[in-house]
Amino acid sequence: MAERQPEHGTRLTAVEIHDNILEPAKKELDRPASSLFFSALASGMVIGFSFLASAFASHLVSEEYARAAAAAAYPLGFIFVVMARSELFTENTLDPVVPLLEQRNRETFRKLLRMWGLLLIGNLIGAVIFGWVLARTPVIEESLRPSLMKIATEVSSGGFGQVLYAGIFAGWLIALLSWVLAATHDTTAQILLVWLCTAPISALHFRHSIAGSVEAFYRASAGGASWGSMLGDFVVPAVIGNVIGGVLLVALLNYGQVAEEKAQGEGK
């Protein structure tokens, strides 16, 4: 399919980006439950490669450069997820919200909640599987385990309030990623955009609910924390923060900048 060309200038307008999101999002809301669930399950496992890549990169360098190396490698899992078109809960704090803002009725809201529920459950099950396998099987070298535990502990610590607050910024970045991806069909540009929007999550210690859940579940599986504390002190606040960041700071604000223009265009 040919890439949509801007009507004026060299870049798509905000309205054109919005429309690129709207129609596919409507179709996603109507996908069968099994399709959404298995896509989310795959995404929850694949996103674990961000954790593994970060630990491997930080393991290769001195402590002084470990954080930068981990951040540079962190986007790997996100690149896999985005390019494979798997369903990640945090990406969908933007896309399926757009049809709801366009058509504010009970049925669209029900479809949104259905989609969110399926994606969150699938993502978290995938995260449990990946984290457990890393912790409890000899899939990786023993020399990597201290780096894995260090990253997992840093990410999943801080308490409910801190995780929620840091989660807002991660949700903001991931929903922003969904918006800017709709501005181009170029694969190289998309990969670069994924890197630009996700590397800061690791570098600045923001909290991504799904990638971070892999790390939290690894920590629990390895005996470094209880499952209850990882769920209550990390997963729950990270999910809440991601939703706030994605819905309020991207979906609503970006819809606000196009709503009147679209209304004027439809009235002509």
Tab-separated table of C-alpha atoms in Angstrom, residues 54-70 147:
chain	number	residue	atom	x	y	z
A	54	SER	CA	19.590	-4.322	28.757
A	55	ALA	CA	21.192	-6.768	31.168
A	56	PHE	CA	23.521	-8.102	28.485
A	57	ALA	CA	24.615	-4.615	27.381
A	58	SER	CA	25.224	-3.414	30.934
A	59	HIS	CA	27.165	-6.605	31.669
A	60	LEU	CA	29.653	-5.792	28.906
A	61	VAL	CA	30.724	-2.367	30.158
A	62	SER	CA	32.054	-0.833	33.340
A	63	GLU	CA	29.658	0.344	36.053
A	64	GLU	CA	30.122	3.932	34.917
A	65	TYR	CA	28.546	3.207	31.542
A	66	ALA	CA	26.147	0.416	32.549
A	67	ARG	CA	23.041	2.609	32.702
A	68	ALA	CA	23.666	4.158	29.282
A	69	ALA	CA	24.375	0.766	27.737
A	70	ALA	CA	21.204	-0.692	29.225
A	147	SER	CA	22.945	-7.843	35.960
